Coordinates of C-alpha atoms in Angstrom, one line a residue:
Chain R
X1339 CA 84.5 109.2 97.4
X1340 CA 85.9 112.4 98.9
X1341 CA 87.3 112.4 102.4
X1342 CA 85.5 113.8 105.3
X1343 CA 87.1 117.2 104.9
X1344 CA 85.5 117.8 101.5
X1345 CA 82.0 116.6 102.5
X1346 CA 79.5 119.4 102.8
X1347 CA 77.2 119.2 105.8
X1348 CA 74.1 118.8 103.8
X1349 CA 75.7 116.0 101.8
X1350 CA 76.2 113.9 104.9
X1351 CA 73.0 111.9 104.7
X1352 CA 73.9 111.0 101.2
X1353 CA 77.4 109.9 102.1
X1354 CA 76.2 107.9 105.1
X1355 CA 73.8 105.9 102.9
X1356 CA 76.5 105.4 100.2
X1357 CA 78.9 104.1 102.8
X1358 CA 76.2 101.7 104.1
X1359 CA 75.5 100.7 100.5
X1360 CA 79.2 99.9 99.8
X1361 CA 79.3 97.8 102.9
X1362 CA 76.2 95.9 101.9
X1363 CA 77.6 95.3 98.4
X1364 CA 80.8 93.9 99.9
X1365 CA 78.8 91.6 102.1
X1366 CA 76.7 90.5 99.1
X1367 CA 79.9 89.7 97.1
X1368 CA 81.1 87.6 100.0
X1369 CA 77.9 85.8 100.7
X1370 CA 75.0 86.7 98.3
X1371 CA 71.5 86.4 99.7
X1372 CA 68.2 87.4 98.2
X1373 CA 67.3 89.5 101.2
X1374 CA 70.6 91.4 100.9
X1375 CA 70.0 92.0 97.2
X1376 CA 66.6 93.4 97.9
X1377 CA 68.1 95.7 100.6
X1378 CA 70.8 96.9 98.2
X1379 CA 68.2 97.7 95.5
X1380 CA 66.1 99.7 98.0
X1381 CA 69.1 101.6 99.3
X1382 CA 70.2 102.5 95.7
X1383 CA 66.9 104.0 95.1
X1384 CA 67.0 105.8 98.4
X1385 CA 70.5 107.3 97.6
X1386 CA 69.3 108.7 94.3
X1387 CA 66.1 110.0 95.9
X1388 CA 68.1 111.7 98.6
X1389 CA 70.5 113.3 96.1
X1390 CA 67.7 114.6 94.1
X1391 CA 66.0 116.0 97.2
X1392 CA 69.0 117.7 98.5
X1393 CA 70.3 119.2 95.2
X1394 CA 67.0 120.2 93.7
X1395 CA 66.1 122.4 96.6
X1396 CA 69.6 123.6 97.5
X1397 CA 69.5 126.7 99.7
X1398 CA 71.4 129.6 97.9
X1399 CA 73.9 129.6 100.8
X1400 CA 74.6 125.9 100.3
X1401 CA 74.7 126.4 96.6
X1402 CA 77.6 128.8 97.1
X1403 CA 79.4 126.0 98.9
X1404 CA 78.8 123.6 96.0
X1405 CA 80.1 126.2 93.5
X1406 CA 83.3 126.6 95.6
X1407 CA 83.6 122.9 96.3
X1408 CA 87.4 122.0 96.3
X1409 CA 86.6 118.9 94.1
X1410 CA 84.5 120.8 91.7
X1411 CA 85.9 120.6 88.1
X1412 CA 87.8 123.8 87.2
X1413 CA 88.9 125.2 83.9
X1414 CA 92.0 123.0 83.6
X1415 CA 89.9 119.9 84.3
X1416 CA 87.6 120.8 81.5
X1417 CA 90.5 121.6 79.1
X1418 CA 91.6 118.0 79.7
X1419 CA 88.2 116.5 79.5
X1420 CA 86.5 118.5 76.7
X1421 CA 89.2 119.8 74.4
X1422 CA 91.5 117.7 72.2
X1423 CA 94.2 120.2 72.3
X1424 CA 95.1 123.4 74.2
X1425 CA 97.9 125.6 73.0
X1426 CA 98.4 128.1 75.7
X1427 CA 99.4 131.7 74.8
X1428 CA 100.8 133.5 77.7
X1429 CA 101.4 137.1 76.7
X1430 CA 99.4 140.2 77.4
X1431 CA 101.8 142.5 75.6
X1432 CA 102.0 144.9 78.5
X1433 CA 102.8 143.7 81.9
X1434 CA 103.0 139.9 82.5
X1435 CA 101.4 136.5 82.5
X1436 CA 98.4 136.6 84.8
X1437 CA 97.8 132.9 85.7
X1438 CA 94.3 133.6 86.9
X1439 CA 93.1 133.8 83.3
X1440 CA 94.4 131.2 80.9
X1441 CA 94.2 131.8 77.1
X1442 CA 95.1 129.9 74.0
X1443 CA 94.0 127.9 71.0
X1444 CA 91.9 124.9 71.6
X1445 CA 90.2 122.1 69.6
X1446 CA 86.6 121.2 70.4
X1447 CA 86.1 118.1 68.3
X1448 CA 86.8 119.4 64.7
X1449 CA 86.3 123.0 65.6
X1450 CA 89.2 125.3 66.3
X1451 CA 88.4 127.9 69.0
X1452 CA 90.1 130.6 71.1
X1453 CA 89.8 129.5 74.7
X1454 CA 89.8 131.9 77.7
X1455 CA 89.2 130.6 81.2
X1456 CA 89.6 131.6 84.8
X1457 CA 91.5 129.0 86.9
X1458 CA 91.3 128.9 90.7
X1459 CA 93.5 126.0 91.6
X1460 CA 92.8 123.3 94.1
X1461 CA 95.6 123.0 96.7
X1462 CA 97.6 125.7 98.3
X1463 CA 100.4 125.6 95.8
X1464 CA 98.0 125.8 92.8
X1465 CA 95.9 128.5 94.5
X1466 CA 99.0 130.6 95.0
X1467 CA 99.9 130.1 91.3
X1468 CA 96.5 131.0 90.0
X1469 CA 95.8 133.6 92.7
X1470 CA 92.5 131.9 93.6
X1471 CA 91.1 132.8 90.2
X1472 CA 91.3 136.5 91.0
X1473 CA 92.7 138.3 88.0
X1474 CA 94.7 141.4 87.8
X1475 CA 94.3 144.0 85.0
X1476 CA 96.9 142.2 82.9
X1477 CA 94.6 139.1 82.9
X1478 CA 91.8 141.1 81.3
X1479 CA 94.3 142.7 78.9
X1480 CA 95.5 139.2 77.9
X1481 CA 92.0 138.0 77.4
X1482 CA 91.3 141.0 75.1
X1483 CA 94.4 140.5 73.1
X1484 CA 93.3 136.9 72.4
X1485 CA 89.8 137.9 71.6
X1486 CA 90.9 140.5 69.0
X1487 CA 93.2 137.9 67.5
X1488 CA 90.3 135.4 67.4
X1489 CA 88.2 137.9 65.5
X1490 CA 91.1 138.5 63.1
X1491 CA 91.5 134.8 62.3
X1492 CA 87.8 133.9 62.4
X1493 CA 88.0 131.7 65.5
X1494 CA 84.9 131.6 67.8
X1495 CA 85.7 132.3 71.5
X1496 CA 84.8 130.3 74.5
X1497 CA 85.1 131.9 77.9
X1498 CA 84.9 129.9 81.2
X1499 CA 84.1 132.1 84.2
X1500 CA 85.1 131.0 87.7
X1501 CA 86.2 133.7 90.0
X1502 CA 85.3 135.1 93.4
X1503 CA 86.1 138.5 91.8
X1504 CA 88.8 140.6 90.3
X1505 CA 91.7 140.9 92.7
X1506 CA 91.4 143.8 95.2
X1507 CA 95.1 144.6 95.6
X1508 CA 97.4 147.6 95.5
X1509 CA 99.1 146.5 92.2
X1510 CA 95.7 145.8 90.6
X1511 CA 94.5 149.3 91.4
X1512 CA 97.7 150.9 90.2
X1513 CA 97.5 149.1 86.9
X1514 CA 93.9 150.0 86.3
X1515 CA 91.6 147.2 87.3
X1516 CA 88.5 149.3 86.7
X1517 CA 89.7 150.6 83.3
X1518 CA 90.7 147.2 82.0
X1519 CA 87.4 145.6 83.0
X1520 CA 85.5 148.5 81.5
X1521 CA 87.5 148.3 78.3
X1522 CA 86.8 144.6 77.9
X1523 CA 83.1 145.2 78.3
X1524 CA 83.2 147.8 75.6
X1525 CA 85.3 145.8 73.2
X1526 CA 83.7 142.4 73.7
X1527 CA 80.3 144.0 72.8
X1528 CA 81.8 144.6 69.3
X1529 CA 84.1 141.6 68.7
X1530 CA 83.3 140.2 65.3
X1531 CA 83.3 136.5 66.1
X1532 CA 80.9 134.3 68.1
X1533 CA 81.4 134.4 71.9
X1534 CA 80.1 131.7 74.2
X1535 CA 80.5 132.3 78.0
X1536 CA 79.9 129.7 80.7
X1537 CA 79.8 130.4 84.4
X1538 CA 81.3 127.1 85.6
X1539 CA 81.6 127.9 89.3
X1540 CA 81.7 131.3 90.8
X1541 CA 80.6 134.3 88.7
X1542 CA 82.0 137.0 91.0
X1543 CA 80.9 140.5 90.0
X1544 CA 82.9 142.7 87.6
X1545 CA 85.7 140.2 87.6
X1546 CA 83.4 137.7 86.0
X1547 CA 81.7 140.1 83.6
X1548 CA 85.1 141.2 82.4
X1549 CA 85.2 138.1 80.2
X1550 CA 81.4 137.7 80.2
X1551 CA 80.0 139.6 77.3
X1552 CA 78.9 137.2 74.6
X1553 CA 76.3 135.8 72.3
X1554 CA 75.4 132.8 74.4
X1555 CA 75.6 132.9 78.2
X1556 CA 75.3 129.6 80.0
X1557 CA 75.5 128.8 83.7
X1558 CA 76.1 125.5 85.3
X1559 CA 73.2 124.3 87.5
X1560 CA 74.9 124.9 90.8
X1561 CA 77.1 127.9 89.8
X1562 CA 76.2 131.4 90.8
X1563 CA 76.6 134.7 89.1
X1564 CA 76.3 137.8 91.3
X1565 CA 76.8 141.5 91.5
X1566 CA 78.8 140.9 94.7
X1567 CA 79.9 138.0 96.8
X1568 CA 77.5 137.1 99.6
X1569 CA 80.2 137.9 102.1
X1570 CA 80.9 141.3 100.5
X1571 CA 77.2 142.1 100.4
X1572 CA 76.7 141.1 104.1
X1573 CA 79.8 143.2 105.1
X1574 CA 78.3 146.3 103.5
X1575 CA 74.6 146.0 104.0
X1576 CA 74.5 144.1 107.3
X1577 CA 77.8 145.5 108.4
X1578 CA 78.9 142.0 109.3
X1579 CA 80.1 139.3 106.9
X1580 CA 78.6 136.6 109.1
X1581 CA 75.2 137.5 107.5
X1582 CA 76.5 136.0 104.2
X1583 CA 73.8 133.3 104.2
X1584 CA 71.0 135.9 104.3
X1585 CA 72.8 137.9 101.6
X1586 CA 73.1 134.7 99.5
X1587 CA 69.3 134.3 99.7
X1588 CA 68.6 138.0 99.1
X1589 CA 70.8 138.3 96.0
X1590 CA 68.8 135.9 93.8
X1591 CA 71.8 134.6 91.9
X1592 CA 71.0 130.9 91.4
X1593 CA 70.9 129.5 87.9
X1594 CA 67.1 129.3 88.0
X1595 CA 66.9 133.0 89.0
X1596 CA 69.3 134.0 86.2
X1597 CA 67.3 132.2 83.6
X1598 CA 64.1 133.6 84.9
X1599 CA 65.6 137.1 84.7
X1600 CA 66.7 136.6 81.1
X1601 CA 70.4 137.2 82.1
X1602 CA 71.5 133.7 80.9
X1603 CA 70.4 131.7 78.0
X1604 CA 70.9 128.2 79.3
X1605 CA 71.4 126.2 82.4
X1606 CA 73.8 123.3 81.9
X1607 CA 72.6 120.5 84.1
X1608 CA 75.0 118.9 86.6
X1609 CA 75.3 115.2 87.4
X1610 CA 73.1 114.2 90.3
X1611 CA 74.8 115.3 93.5
X1612 CA 76.8 118.1 91.8
X1613 CA 79.6 118.4 89.3
X1614 CA 82.2 117.5 92.0
X1615 CA 80.8 113.9 92.1
X1616 CA 81.4 113.1 88.4
X1617 CA 83.8 115.3 86.4
X1618 CA 83.5 113.2 83.3
X1619 CA 79.8 113.3 83.1
X1620 CA 79.8 117.1 83.8
X1621 CA 82.3 117.6 81.0
X1622 CA 80.1 115.6 78.6
X1623 CA 77.1 117.8 79.4
X1624 CA 79.1 120.9 79.0
X1625 CA 80.7 119.8 75.8
X1626 CA 77.3 119.1 74.3
X1627 CA 76.1 122.6 75.3
X1628 CA 79.2 124.2 73.8
X1629 CA 78.8 122.3 70.5
X1630 CA 75.2 123.2 70.1
X1631 CA 75.7 126.8 71.0
X1632 CA 78.6 127.2 68.6
X1633 CA 76.8 125.4 65.8
X1634 CA 73.9 127.9 66.1
X1635 CA 76.1 131.0 66.4
X1636 CA 78.5 130.2 63.7
X1637 CA 75.6 130.2 61.2
X1638 CA 74.8 133.8 61.9
X1639 CA 76.4 136.5 59.7
X1640 CA 78.9 138.5 61.8
X1641 CA 77.2 141.9 61.5
X1642 CA 73.9 140.4 62.6
X1643 CA 75.6 138.6 65.4
X1644 CA 77.1 141.8 66.8
X1645 CA 73.7 143.6 66.6
X1646 CA 72.1 140.6 68.3
X1647 CA 74.7 140.8 71.1
X1648 CA 74.0 144.5 71.6
X1649 CA 70.3 143.9 71.8
X1650 CA 70.8 141.1 74.3
X1651 CA 72.5 143.3 76.9
X1652 CA 70.5 146.4 75.9
X1653 CA 67.2 144.9 77.0
X1654 CA 68.4 143.8 80.5
X1655 CA 66.9 146.0 83.3
X1656 CA 63.8 146.2 85.4
X1657 CA 62.2 149.6 85.8
X1658 CA 58.9 151.4 85.1
X1659 CA 58.1 154.3 83.0
X1660 CA 55.1 156.5 83.7
X1661 CA 53.3 155.4 80.5
X1662 CA 53.5 151.8 81.8
X1663 CA 52.6 152.8 85.3
X1664 CA 49.5 154.7 84.2
X1665 CA 48.4 151.7 82.1
X1666 CA 48.6 149.3 85.0
Chain S
X336 CA 60.5 168.1 80.6
X337 CA 60.6 168.5 84.4
X338 CA 63.9 170.3 84.8
X339 CA 62.2 172.7 87.2
X340 CA 61.9 170.2 90.0
X341 CA 63.4 171.7 93.1
X342 CA 65.8 169.6 95.0
X343 CA 65.3 169.3 98.7
X344 CA 68.9 169.3 99.5
X345 CA 70.2 172.7 98.4
X346 CA 73.5 173.1 100.0
X347 CA 76.7 171.2 100.6
X348 CA 75.4 170.3 104.0
X349 CA 72.0 168.9 103.4
X350 CA 70.5 166.1 105.3
X351 CA 72.8 163.6 103.7
X352 CA 75.8 165.1 105.4
X353 CA 74.3 165.8 108.8
X354 CA 75.2 162.3 110.0
X355 CA 78.8 163.1 109.6
X356 CA 78.4 165.8 112.2
X357 CA 78.5 168.8 110.0
X358 CA 76.5 171.6 111.8
X359 CA 73.8 173.4 110.0
X360 CA 74.1 177.2 109.9
X361 CA 76.5 179.9 108.9
X362 CA 79.6 177.9 109.5
X363 CA 80.9 174.5 108.1
X364 CA 83.6 172.2 109.3
X365 CA 85.8 171.2 106.3
X366 CA 86.2 167.4 106.0
X367 CA 89.6 168.1 104.4
X368 CA 91.4 170.4 106.9
X369 CA 88.9 170.4 109.8
X370 CA 88.9 174.2 109.6
X371 CA 85.7 176.0 110.4
X372 CA 84.8 178.0 107.3
X373 CA 82.1 180.5 106.4
X374 CA 79.3 178.7 104.5
X375 CA 78.7 181.6 102.1
X376 CA 82.3 181.6 101.1
X377 CA 82.2 177.9 100.3
X378 CA 79.0 178.5 98.3
X379 CA 80.7 181.2 96.3
X380 CA 83.6 178.8 95.5
X381 CA 81.1 176.2 94.2
X382 CA 81.5 174.0 97.2
X383 CA 85.2 174.2 97.7
X384 CA 86.9 174.9 101.0
X385 CA 88.6 178.4 100.9
X386 CA 91.3 177.1 103.3
X387 CA 92.5 173.9 101.7
X388 CA 90.6 173.4 98.4
X389 CA 88.7 170.4 99.6
X390 CA 85.8 169.7 97.3
X391 CA 82.6 169.2 99.3
X392 CA 79.7 167.0 98.1
X393 CA 77.4 168.7 95.7
X394 CA 74.1 167.3 94.4
X395 CA 73.4 166.4 90.8
X396 CA 71.1 169.5 90.5
X397 CA 73.9 171.7 91.8
X398 CA 76.3 170.1 89.3
X399 CA 73.9 171.0 86.5
X400 CA 73.6 174.6 87.7
X401 CA 77.4 174.9 88.0
X402 CA 78.3 173.4 84.6
X403 CA 75.5 174.1 82.2
X404 CA 74.3 177.4 80.8
X405 CA 71.5 178.9 82.8
X406 CA 68.2 177.0 82.3
X407 CA 69.6 175.2 79.3
X408 CA 69.2 171.7 80.8
X409 CA 66.3 169.7 79.3
X410 CA 65.9 166.6 81.5
X411 CA 65.2 163.3 79.7
X412 CA 63.6 160.1 80.9
X413 CA 62.7 161.7 84.2
X414 CA 59.7 159.3 84.4
X415 CA 61.9 156.2 84.8
X416 CA 61.3 154.7 88.2
X417 CA 63.2 151.9 90.0
X418 CA 61.5 148.5 90.7
X419 CA 62.4 145.8 93.2
X420 CA 63.1 142.9 90.9
X421 CA 64.6 140.7 93.6
X422 CA 62.2 141.5 96.5
X423 CA 65.4 142.6 98.2
X424 CA 65.6 143.1 101.9
X425 CA 68.6 143.6 104.2
X426 CA 68.0 145.6 107.4
X427 CA 65.4 147.5 105.4
X428 CA 63.4 146.5 102.4
X429 CA 64.6 147.9 99.1
X430 CA 61.3 149.7 98.3
X431 CA 61.5 151.4 101.8
X432 CA 65.1 152.3 101.2
X433 CA 64.2 153.8 97.8
X434 CA 61.3 155.8 99.4
X435 CA 63.7 157.1 102.1
X436 CA 66.4 158.0 99.6
X437 CA 63.9 159.8 97.4
X438 CA 62.6 161.8 100.3
X439 CA 66.1 162.6 101.5
X440 CA 67.4 163.8 98.1
X441 CA 64.4 165.0 96.3
X442 CA 65.5 162.8 93.4
X443 CA 63.7 159.7 92.0
X444 CA 67.0 157.9 91.2
X445 CA 70.7 158.4 91.5
X446 CA 71.2 159.9 88.0
X447 CA 70.0 162.7 85.8
X448 CA 70.5 162.8 82.1
X449 CA 69.5 165.3 79.4
X450 CA 70.6 167.8 76.9
X451 CA 72.1 171.2 77.7
X452 CA 74.6 173.8 76.7
X453 CA 78.0 174.6 78.0
X454 CA 79.1 178.1 77.1
X455 CA 76.9 177.8 74.1
X456 CA 78.0 174.3 73.1
X457 CA 75.2 171.7 72.9
X458 CA 75.9 168.4 74.6
X459 CA 74.3 165.4 76.2
X460 CA 74.9 165.5 79.9
X461 CA 74.6 162.9 82.6
X462 CA 75.4 163.1 86.3
X463 CA 75.1 160.7 89.3
X464 CA 74.5 161.8 92.8
X465 CA 76.4 160.1 95.6
X466 CA 73.7 161.0 98.1
X467 CA 71.2 158.5 96.5
X468 CA 72.3 155.0 97.6
X469 CA 75.9 156.0 97.2
X470 CA 75.2 157.0 93.6
X471 CA 75.0 153.3 92.7
X472 CA 73.9 152.0 89.4
X473 CA 70.8 149.9 89.1
X474 CA 68.5 149.4 86.2
X475 CA 67.3 153.0 86.1
X476 CA 70.8 154.6 86.2
X477 CA 72.0 152.1 83.6
X478 CA 69.0 152.7 81.3
X479 CA 69.1 156.5 81.6
X480 CA 72.8 156.6 80.7
X481 CA 72.4 154.0 77.9
X482 CA 69.6 156.1 76.4
X483 CA 71.6 159.2 76.8
X484 CA 74.6 157.6 75.0
X485 CA 72.3 156.4 72.2
X486 CA 70.8 159.9 71.9
X487 CA 74.3 161.3 71.7
X488 CA 75.2 158.8 69.0
X489 CA 72.1 159.6 67.0
X490 CA 72.4 163.4 67.3
X491 CA 76.2 163.5 67.0
X492 CA 76.6 165.5 70.2
X493 CA 79.4 165.3 72.6
X494 CA 78.7 163.4 75.8
X495 CA 79.8 164.5 79.3
X496 CA 79.1 162.4 82.3
X497 CA 80.0 163.5 85.8
X498 CA 80.3 160.5 88.1
X499 CA 79.8 160.5 91.9
X500 CA 79.2 156.8 92.6
X501 CA 80.9 155.3 95.5
X502 CA 78.4 152.4 95.5
X503 CA 79.3 151.0 92.1
X504 CA 76.8 148.5 90.8
X505 CA 73.8 148.5 93.2
X506 CA 73.6 145.4 95.3
X507 CA 69.8 145.7 95.9
X508 CA 69.1 144.9 92.2
X509 CA 71.6 142.1 92.1
X510 CA 72.6 140.7 88.7
X511 CA 70.5 143.4 86.9
X512 CA 72.9 146.0 88.2
X513 CA 76.0 144.1 87.1
X514 CA 74.5 143.8 83.6
X515 CA 74.1 147.6 83.4
X516 CA 77.8 147.8 83.3
X517 CA 77.8 145.7 80.1
X518 CA 74.8 147.7 78.7
X519 CA 76.4 151.1 79.2
X520 CA 79.7 150.0 77.8
X521 CA 78.1 148.4 74.7
X522 CA 76.3 151.7 74.0
X523 CA 79.6 153.5 74.4
X524 CA 81.2 151.1 71.9
X525 CA 78.7 152.2 69.3
X526 CA 79.2 155.9 70.3
X527 CA 82.9 155.5 70.1
X528 CA 82.7 153.7 66.7
X529 CA 80.5 156.6 65.4
X530 CA 83.3 159.1 66.4
X531 CA 81.5 160.6 69.4
X532 CA 83.4 162.5 72.0
X533 CA 83.0 161.3 75.6
X534 CA 84.4 163.4 78.4
X535 CA 84.2 161.5 81.7
X536 CA 84.5 163.6 84.9
X537 CA 85.3 161.6 88.0
X538 CA 84.4 163.1 91.3
X539 CA 84.5 161.9 94.9
X540 CA 83.8 159.0 95.0
X541 CA 83.8 156.9 91.8
X542 CA 84.3 153.2 92.6
X543 CA 83.4 149.6 91.8
X544 CA 81.0 148.9 88.9
X545 CA 80.7 152.5 87.9
X546 CA 84.5 152.9 87.7
X547 CA 84.7 149.5 86.0
X548 CA 82.3 150.6 83.2
X549 CA 81.3 153.8 81.5
X550 CA 83.2 156.2 83.9
X551 CA 86.7 154.9 82.9
X552 CA 86.0 155.0 79.2
X553 CA 86.2 158.7 78.4
X554 CA 88.2 159.9 75.4
X555 CA 89.3 162.4 78.0
X556 CA 89.1 161.6 81.7
X557 CA 89.0 164.5 84.2
X558 CA 89.0 164.1 87.9
X559 CA 88.3 166.6 90.7
X560 CA 91.2 166.9 93.1
X561 CA 91.6 164.3 95.9
X562 CA 88.5 162.3 94.8
X563 CA 88.5 158.6 95.8
X564 CA 88.7 156.7 92.5
X565 CA 89.2 152.9 92.1
X566 CA 87.8 149.5 91.7
X567 CA 87.8 147.8 95.1
X568 CA 87.1 149.9 98.2
X569 CA 90.2 150.8 100.2
X570 CA 89.0 148.8 103.2
X571 CA 88.6 145.7 101.0
X572 CA 92.1 146.2 99.6
X573 CA 93.5 146.8 103.1
X574 CA 91.9 143.6 104.3
X575 CA 93.3 141.7 101.4
X576 CA 96.8 142.9 101.4
X577 CA 97.1 143.1 105.2
X578 CA 99.6 145.9 105.0
X579 CA 99.7 149.7 104.9
X580 CA 98.2 151.2 101.8
X581 CA 100.5 153.6 99.9
X582 CA 100.2 157.3 100.6
X583 CA 97.4 158.9 98.6
X584 CA 96.2 155.5 97.4
X585 CA 93.2 155.7 95.0
X586 CA 93.1 159.4 94.9
X587 CA 92.7 161.4 91.7
X588 CA 96.3 162.3 91.9
X589 CA 97.3 158.6 92.3
X590 CA 95.1 157.6 89.3
X591 CA 96.7 160.3 87.2
X592 CA 100.2 159.2 88.2
X593 CA 99.3 155.7 87.1
X594 CA 97.9 156.7 83.8
X595 CA 94.1 156.5 84.2
X596 CA 93.2 160.1 84.6
X597 CA 94.2 162.8 82.1
X598 CA 93.9 166.0 84.1
X599 CA 93.0 167.0 87.6
X600 CA 90.6 169.8 87.3
X601 CA 89.3 171.8 90.2
X602 CA 85.6 172.5 90.2
X603 CA 85.9 176.2 89.3
X604 CA 87.8 175.2 86.1
X605 CA 85.6 172.4 84.9
X606 CA 83.4 174.4 82.5
X607 CA 86.4 176.0 80.9
X608 CA 88.3 172.7 80.6
X609 CA 85.4 170.7 79.2
X610 CA 84.5 173.4 76.7
X611 CA 88.1 173.5 75.5
X612 CA 88.2 169.7 74.9
X613 CA 85.0 170.0 73.0
X614 CA 86.5 172.7 70.8
X615 CA 89.5 170.5 70.0
X616 CA 87.5 167.4 69.1
X617 CA 84.1 168.5 67.7
X618 CA 84.2 170.4 64.5

């Protein structure tokens, strides 16, 4: 169980009951009674009920906290839990090794794939190394080099998205953050190999989309995918980032919204209580999703796959045309 | 199509600029050098300060008048109208905001696309207007540009897009706006593969999701002098790096120095420069 520091406020009632449950179970082991057993049984049901209640009706502002939970599994955890092998390839052929985006060969059961994933890091040391998952232009360049290589050698591509956004720094601007994201969008739309993208935590804006064009887009149940961070949106539209909770509700970026809007193809369910409560189970769910998506996509001829990808993004947008307006 | 629609904001100092304290009338204060300049003279120079060369805001309609042969612009998809897919509300509801912006600018959305001629050369033309919700890209802007790119691909015409989009991807339409970046770039991929020429003209300001999609992907990228061009807004960068930003950071000149702009072209030279590139690339 995580320490107090990592407990989110709305998780408190769950943890309190779990602590109580552990205590009862200890008492029961020492001196078993029927009354105690009955109480334990009831409390277990209660804990599950509570978890379901809290997590099925998570406020978007709370969901953001879950998606950023320090114990939430990250790309490197999934590499360990899902893939049998990861051969990291560091080079971007132009500037340097951006640690915010990790790329390399990976083995998913019997399938060889090209893996691309954003890594945030958990403690200060890691976060400094991975720059909080905020990539520079060279990270996007590295991803593109790998994708082109994947197409050349017939490897399907898996992209894990987990970033608050592309890095807003001086060097990033000097080295063409905008251009490199744009280039990835253009090139990924034409890459001749299947691409599966999964938003595993934060899908922050252009920094997420920069490795997010694919044939199958999945999002974890408590992840979000948004045009801007709630803090950024509040800062601009409310002129005050303390309105982030309102912005989170206004932006409609939960997995359910995204599925309803047709922006993602699949919601990968999380273990009850969130992915941070059970990494292994989360990894199993995700592995199942990846396998079935790849099985389906690898059966589609490449030309058709690329056309299908075009149509997928082509049809996203909500507007009216006068012909439609007149009819209604 | 309805190219005859008269914009309400006719001059450099329409209602959109008034909040910056620019007085109406015969004289203007230049945002670049603070000099008081004669409005007629600025008009004659296509909206450029006679003292310092500062490029004033001009509307999308004015851009068309300046760049395309007289009355040659045939507007396409003018009937596309924005919706409110999120039911978005900040201090103001999105439908109210749209209504206000439409009234203010005389435009239905932040972008015009169509076909026109530049010194006799046919082309597909798109332009965004920074007065309409910061020229930001929502579903309508994304759709209009994508259709224009597809038309250019089909008719094998060169494509010129003049961007004035400080707002990037429009927040009020959430994830739909983000996806317009992917949509426009995918259309450009096909255009590119078909051998189409895309000239992207960056004007003040071109930021965020517009810079990080179609606007950066020109075969040739022009920028008007001293325009603000970049991904993250300067205030965001400043807050992140917590130190002084370099001199001229995120200007056209800075972007050219770092390799992302090919030529700085002043407004009076744009027609000539664009036409010349077309003559090199389109046979």
